[in-house]
Amino acid sequence: MADAILSFAVQKLGDFLIQEINLRLSLRDEVTWLRNELLFMQSFLKDAEQKQSGDQRIRQWVFEINSIANDAVAILETYILVYTGKGASRLKACACICRKEKKFYNVAKEIQSLKQRIMDISRKRETYGITNINYDSGERPSDQVTTTTSYVDEQDYIFVGFQDVVQTLLAELLKAEPRRSVLSIYGMGGLGKTALARNLYNSPDILIRFPIRAWIHVSQEYNTMDLLRYIIKSIQGCTKETLDLLERMTERDLKIYLRDLLKERKYLVVVDDVWQREAWESLKRAFPDGKNGSRVIITTRKEDVAERADDRGFVHKLRFLSQEESWDLFRRKLLDVQAMVPEMASLAKDMVEKCRGLPLAIVVLSGLLSYGKELNQWQKVKDHLWKYIKEDKSIKISNILSLSYNDLSTALKQCFLYFGIFPEDKVVKADDIIWLWMAEGFIPRGEERMEDVAEGFLNELIRRSLVQVVNTYWEKVTECKVHDLLRDLAIQKALEVNFFAINNPRKNLKSTSCIRHGIHSEGERYLSSLHLSNLKLRSIMFFDPYICNVFQHIDVFQHLYVLYLEISVDNKSIVPDAIGSLYHLKLLRLRGINDLPSSIGNLKNLQTLVVNWYSSFGQLPRETVDLINLRHLVARYTKPLVHISKLTSLQVLDGVACDQWKDVDPVDLVNLRELSMVRIKKSYSLNNISSLKKLSTLTLCCEDYESFPSLEFVNCCEKLQKLWLQGRIEELPHLFSNSITMMVLSFSRLTEDPMPILGMLPNLRKLKLEEAYEGKEIMCSDNSFSELEFLCLYGLWKLERWDLGTSAMPLIKGLGIHNCPNLKEIPERMKDVGLLI
């Protein structure tokens, strides 16, 4: 980990020497010496990090190197802002320095201080016996990372041997018992309680029997009002009027509102990860008993929470896997079972046996061994684990998790640790975490697109079972999270190397010297404690939804790369002009604001801008087009960005209104790959979309009750793979791009059978028709849908007949049919196809 921090500093120092060609010779020599010395120290870090777990002095030595590296970056960035003129008018933190000579003197003085600190730690290195370890010792180099983009489905692994449990619990949920009852699942961390509940929640039988479903995570720290609001929003939707109403309600009002919402309806609510009885007690009065068979599922580690949730409820204690089931699970999760020779299998069986049937330990071990291809590598893993065997001959799960973490490359370690800064049980959007990694500098630049490399990193963490998949769409992970035990590991390792700090007074997790801060609660107090001397603060993420006046403290944000903000809509924060002074900012995420100032155009390094407005749409200033390095723009805006084609680095554009796009010439948006457009009207032309030569994902949504204009342009999008059309289609184009692999037609209200046209697409693998067709019959002729694997028919209310040719859909794997009440019979060949949720 320290290696990554040091590498970042060395790179920054090198870039500085290249860019500042007019640098005074004496200062250039100082910076060059500093870079070379840090580069030299880097060769000793691997030995130090291996020894630090058993020696507090070495741990402190590594900590000091991290601190020096971070200070070096902060000093150079201050110099760039103040001395070179790139930000001289912006940096209020250095307003006390008035003359250029003084500025130069202060920078030189700071570097002299760093030199003295480096010489001190060099002496300590010799005293502590830290040696230079050559990276060519046969182990995987720290900068090598597999970047393949496939991932392993997380929903399978926990149910090896648990099929009977799933059936038992399903029967309990579906039994003819009108009383609203509670089903409680309890067991230790890592047994799979949440995964089991998720399997039940997504069961086709549950989907049919429970029209209303909701899922909430409670965790150790919870806010009852937030949980109630979340359930209401998941049931009723998130209109501006609903959000305003909910924010004004008291806890009692929210409970009454939710009861009224549910009292006449049959519902299933999952209350996940309950730690105290009081948490359930504070919620249960909001769930009415309408005598209609409603159910609540609770997961918890605590037996008393499960037993007391409902006097007449059903309680299930999740068991450990048997030895046979454990071995089966290990093999399922191993990436290449065929490469496991008998000697390796013998070693693996010994290690799996010591996991004592705990699924999380088994899958993490399997993920670890998947990246060791040689017998001696597996032997090393076993030898390491055997050092920590407990008295009952089992392996502590913390040792397996730590070993798996230590096996990661430096880049992957940083990426994994970053999950720890999020609140417990936080579901993280894959795009968010990928864009954050990019902004932090974790993703190396090279020939491959940074987004693709970062996605490969995420998928490797998933394959190693260090990150769990929550949702996927269009063959990509869209949401993910880390298990509580793995989050604890991430926090522990992060604190050891000063990687980030969490402001959470209730858990006493706080540090003022870290360059990354996650603010989970009491954000106002945290902000008031900041002072101008903290020039190292590089990332700040606010998860406290009730914080106000964030931007009053903008003076201490001058070195920020990441400003990630979630604000309650009740605050309606005003973003000041001073936001434009954050010259180094690479990611800016704002919520609950009304507009942005024109100074936003000063943020020349910004890669990602995500804005969730207080109302549905907002206004982006015209200066937004000056963000020359912007790659991701996610904001529903109404004011035209006339020269949006200046954003030549743009990869993702999400939320643009069609009336703002119709006059755009997008020919210079040469890197745009994902486009999402709303408020489309029949009177507009979409033909200019065909100018986007790299476009691979296109989402188009019509204004209410509007129809699409001509869609013939789609045939010209040569690289388009994923297409979502929401709105009325008066005439389906006879030709679509042959490159399309996935398609959704939603609320299309087609009167002619779309299957003859769609069936001719040679690469179509996934198709969803959602209230898209108003006819009575669909016909899939012979040889049509030659590559289709998944088909979902939803809300085809008038559909009565489905004719399927003998050779149609030869590769079909999954079929979902929902709300098609008049379709009494499906083709015989489809009856054996797996069901889709």
Short mmCIF file of N, CA and C in Angstrom, two decimals, residues 1-4 46 49-50 135 139-146 335 363-372 377 381 384 399-420 437 442 456-467 482 486-487 489-490 493-494 499:
data_model
loop_
_atom_site.label_atom_id
_atom_site.label_comp_id
_atom_site.label_asym_id
_atom_site.label_seq_id
_atom_site.Cartn_x
_atom_site.Cartn_y
_atom_site.Cartn_z
N MET A 1 0.82 -1.20 0.00
CA MET A 1 0.00 0.00 0.00
C MET A 1 0.85 1.26 0.00
N ALA A 2 1.88 1.29 0.87
CA ALA A 2 2.76 2.46 0.90
C ALA A 2 3.43 2.63 -0.46
N ASP A 3 3.70 1.51 -1.14
CA ASP A 3 4.31 1.55 -2.46
C ASP A 3 3.45 2.37 -3.42
N ALA A 4 2.14 2.21 -3.35
CA ALA A 4 1.22 2.95 -4.22
C ALA A 4 1.26 4.44 -3.92
N LYS A 46 8.72 -3.10 0.17
CA LYS A 46 8.12 -4.43 0.21
C LYS A 46 8.57 -5.20 1.45
N GLU A 49 6.83 -3.66 4.53
CA GLU A 49 5.41 -3.99 4.68
C GLU A 49 5.23 -5.44 5.12
N GLN A 50 6.17 -6.32 4.74
CA GLN A 50 6.09 -7.70 5.20
C GLN A 50 6.39 -7.81 6.70
N TYR A 135 11.98 -7.38 -6.91
CA TYR A 135 10.63 -7.82 -7.25
C TYR A 135 10.62 -9.00 -8.21
N GLU A 139 7.46 -13.95 -7.34
CA GLU A 139 6.11 -13.55 -6.98
C GLU A 139 5.57 -12.60 -8.03
N ARG A 140 4.27 -12.44 -8.04
CA ARG A 140 3.66 -11.56 -9.02
C ARG A 140 4.03 -10.12 -8.72
N PRO A 141 4.53 -9.33 -9.68
CA PRO A 141 4.85 -7.94 -9.44
C PRO A 141 3.62 -7.18 -9.00
N SER A 142 3.86 -6.14 -8.20
CA SER A 142 2.76 -5.42 -7.58
C SER A 142 1.94 -4.61 -8.55
N ASP A 143 2.48 -4.36 -9.77
CA ASP A 143 1.72 -3.53 -10.69
C ASP A 143 1.05 -4.35 -11.78
N GLN A 144 1.05 -5.67 -11.65
CA GLN A 144 0.36 -6.50 -12.62
C GLN A 144 -1.05 -6.81 -12.12
N VAL A 145 -2.01 -6.51 -12.96
CA VAL A 145 -3.40 -6.75 -12.59
C VAL A 145 -4.13 -7.33 -13.78
N THR A 146 -4.85 -8.38 -13.57
CA THR A 146 -5.69 -8.94 -14.62
C THR A 146 -6.84 -8.00 -14.90
N LEU A 335 -11.45 -20.66 -10.27
CA LEU A 335 -11.56 -20.21 -11.66
C LEU A 335 -11.20 -21.30 -12.66
N VAL A 363 -15.09 -19.20 0.08
CA VAL A 363 -15.05 -18.54 -1.23
C VAL A 363 -13.87 -17.57 -1.33
N VAL A 364 -13.50 -16.92 -0.23
CA VAL A 364 -12.32 -16.05 -0.27
C VAL A 364 -11.05 -16.88 -0.46
N LEU A 365 -10.97 -18.03 0.21
CA LEU A 365 -9.83 -18.93 0.02
C LEU A 365 -9.76 -19.39 -1.43
N SER A 366 -10.90 -19.75 -2.00
CA SER A 366 -10.94 -20.19 -3.39
C SER A 366 -10.49 -19.07 -4.33
N GLY A 367 -10.94 -17.85 -4.05
CA GLY A 367 -10.52 -16.72 -4.86
C GLY A 367 -9.02 -16.48 -4.77
N LEU A 368 -8.46 -16.66 -3.57
CA LEU A 368 -7.02 -16.50 -3.36
C LEU A 368 -6.23 -17.54 -4.15
N LEU A 369 -6.63 -18.80 -4.04
CA LEU A 369 -5.89 -19.87 -4.69
C LEU A 369 -6.09 -19.86 -6.20
N SER A 370 -7.14 -19.23 -6.67
CA SER A 370 -7.37 -19.15 -8.12
C SER A 370 -6.24 -18.41 -8.82
N TYR A 371 -5.52 -17.56 -8.10
CA TYR A 371 -4.46 -16.77 -8.71
C TYR A 371 -3.08 -17.33 -8.42
N GLY A 372 -3.03 -18.54 -7.85
CA GLY A 372 -1.77 -19.25 -7.70
C GLY A 372 -1.80 -20.48 -8.58
N GLN A 377 3.00 -22.37 -4.69
CA GLN A 377 2.24 -21.20 -4.25
C GLN A 377 1.12 -21.62 -3.29
N VAL A 381 0.55 -20.72 0.86
CA VAL A 381 -0.71 -20.28 1.49
C VAL A 381 -1.02 -21.16 2.69
N HIS A 384 1.31 -20.49 5.63
CA HIS A 384 0.99 -19.23 6.31
C HIS A 384 -0.24 -19.40 7.21
N ASN A 399 -7.72 -14.32 9.35
CA ASN A 399 -6.43 -14.66 8.75
C ASN A 399 -6.57 -14.96 7.27
N ILE A 400 -7.66 -15.62 6.89
CA ILE A 400 -7.90 -15.89 5.47
C ILE A 400 -8.13 -14.59 4.72
N LEU A 401 -8.94 -13.71 5.31
CA LEU A 401 -9.24 -12.43 4.66
C LEU A 401 -7.97 -11.61 4.51
N SER A 402 -7.15 -11.57 5.55
CA SER A 402 -5.91 -10.80 5.50
C SER A 402 -4.95 -11.36 4.45
N LEU A 403 -4.87 -12.69 4.39
CA LEU A 403 -3.98 -13.32 3.42
C LEU A 403 -4.44 -13.01 2.00
N SER A 404 -5.74 -13.05 1.78
CA SER A 404 -6.28 -12.73 0.46
C SER A 404 -5.99 -11.27 0.10
N TYR A 405 -6.11 -10.38 1.08
CA TYR A 405 -5.78 -8.97 0.86
C TYR A 405 -4.30 -8.80 0.52
N ASN A 406 -3.43 -9.48 1.26
CA ASN A 406 -2.00 -9.34 1.05
C ASN A 406 -1.57 -9.86 -0.32
N ASP A 407 -2.35 -10.77 -0.89
CA ASP A 407 -2.02 -11.33 -2.20
C ASP A 407 -2.36 -10.38 -3.34
N LEU A 408 -3.10 -9.30 -3.05
CA LEU A 408 -3.49 -8.36 -4.10
C LEU A 408 -2.29 -7.55 -4.57
N SER A 409 -2.33 -7.14 -5.82
CA SER A 409 -1.35 -6.18 -6.31
C SER A 409 -1.54 -4.85 -5.59
N THR A 410 -0.57 -3.97 -5.70
CA THR A 410 -0.67 -2.67 -5.03
C THR A 410 -1.89 -1.90 -5.50
N ALA A 411 -2.11 -1.90 -6.81
CA ALA A 411 -3.26 -1.16 -7.34
C ALA A 411 -4.57 -1.72 -6.81
N LEU A 412 -4.69 -3.04 -6.75
CA LEU A 412 -5.93 -3.65 -6.26
C LEU A 412 -6.12 -3.42 -4.77
N LYS A 413 -5.03 -3.36 -4.02
CA LYS A 413 -5.16 -3.06 -2.59
C LYS A 413 -5.81 -1.70 -2.39
N GLN A 414 -5.36 -0.71 -3.14
CA GLN A 414 -5.95 0.62 -3.02
C GLN A 414 -7.45 0.58 -3.36
N CYS A 415 -7.76 -0.12 -4.43
CA CYS A 415 -9.16 -0.18 -4.88
C CYS A 415 -10.04 -0.87 -3.85
N PHE A 416 -9.52 -1.95 -3.26
CA PHE A 416 -10.30 -2.65 -2.23
C PHE A 416 -10.49 -1.78 -1.00
N LEU A 417 -9.41 -1.16 -0.52
CA LEU A 417 -9.50 -0.34 0.69
C LEU A 417 -10.53 0.78 0.52
N TYR A 418 -10.69 1.27 -0.68
CA TYR A 418 -11.59 2.40 -0.90
C TYR A 418 -13.03 2.08 -0.52
N PHE A 419 -13.41 0.81 -0.60
CA PHE A 419 -14.76 0.42 -0.19
C PHE A 419 -14.99 0.70 1.29
N GLY A 420 -13.93 0.70 2.09
CA GLY A 420 -14.08 0.89 3.52
C GLY A 420 -14.52 2.28 3.91
N TRP A 437 -12.01 5.75 -8.34
CA TRP A 437 -10.66 5.19 -8.49
C TRP A 437 -9.86 5.99 -9.51
N PHE A 442 -5.64 5.81 -9.01
CA PHE A 442 -5.36 4.39 -8.81
C PHE A 442 -5.24 3.64 -10.14
N GLY A 456 -12.03 -3.87 -15.01
CA GLY A 456 -11.30 -5.12 -14.82
C GLY A 456 -10.85 -5.28 -13.38
N PHE A 457 -10.43 -4.19 -12.74
CA PHE A 457 -10.05 -4.24 -11.32
C PHE A 457 -11.25 -4.67 -10.48
N LEU A 458 -12.40 -4.05 -10.73
CA LEU A 458 -13.61 -4.39 -9.96
C LEU A 458 -13.97 -5.85 -10.14
N ASN A 459 -13.90 -6.33 -11.37
CA ASN A 459 -14.27 -7.72 -11.62
C ASN A 459 -13.29 -8.70 -10.99
N GLU A 460 -12.01 -8.31 -10.89
CA GLU A 460 -11.07 -9.20 -10.22
C GLU A 460 -11.36 -9.26 -8.73
N LEU A 461 -11.70 -8.15 -8.11
CA LEU A 461 -12.08 -8.17 -6.69
C LEU A 461 -13.32 -9.02 -6.48
N ILE A 462 -14.23 -8.99 -7.45
CA ILE A 462 -15.43 -9.83 -7.36
C ILE A 462 -15.05 -11.31 -7.49
N ARG A 463 -14.19 -11.63 -8.46
CA ARG A 463 -13.79 -13.02 -8.63
C ARG A 463 -13.06 -13.56 -7.41
N ARG A 464 -12.37 -12.69 -6.71
CA ARG A 464 -11.68 -13.10 -5.48
C ARG A 464 -12.63 -13.12 -4.28
N SER A 465 -13.90 -12.82 -4.50
CA SER A 465 -14.93 -12.81 -3.45
C SER A 465 -14.65 -11.78 -2.36
N LEU A 466 -13.92 -10.73 -2.71
CA LEU A 466 -13.70 -9.62 -1.78
C LEU A 466 -14.78 -8.55 -1.94
N VAL A 467 -15.46 -8.56 -3.06
CA VAL A 467 -16.58 -7.64 -3.33
C VAL A 467 -17.76 -8.47 -3.80
N VAL A 482 -19.41 -4.57 -0.05
CA VAL A 482 -18.50 -5.50 0.62
C VAL A 482 -19.18 -6.03 1.88
N LEU A 486 -15.35 -7.92 5.68
CA LEU A 486 -14.35 -7.41 4.76
C LEU A 486 -14.23 -5.90 4.87
N ARG A 487 -15.33 -5.23 5.15
CA ARG A 487 -15.26 -3.78 5.39
C ARG A 487 -14.42 -3.50 6.64
N LEU A 489 -11.99 -5.28 7.70
CA LEU A 489 -10.60 -5.48 7.28
C LEU A 489 -10.08 -4.26 6.53
N ALA A 490 -10.91 -3.73 5.61
CA ALA A 490 -10.49 -2.56 4.83
C ALA A 490 -10.20 -1.37 5.74
N LYS A 493 -6.86 -2.04 7.71
CA LYS A 493 -5.67 -1.86 6.88
C LYS A 493 -5.48 -0.40 6.48
N ALA A 494 -6.59 0.31 6.23
CA ALA A 494 -6.50 1.71 5.84
C ALA A 494 -5.94 2.57 6.96
N PHE A 499 -4.50 5.58 5.08
CA PHE A 499 -5.08 5.66 3.74
C PHE A 499 -6.32 6.54 3.74
#
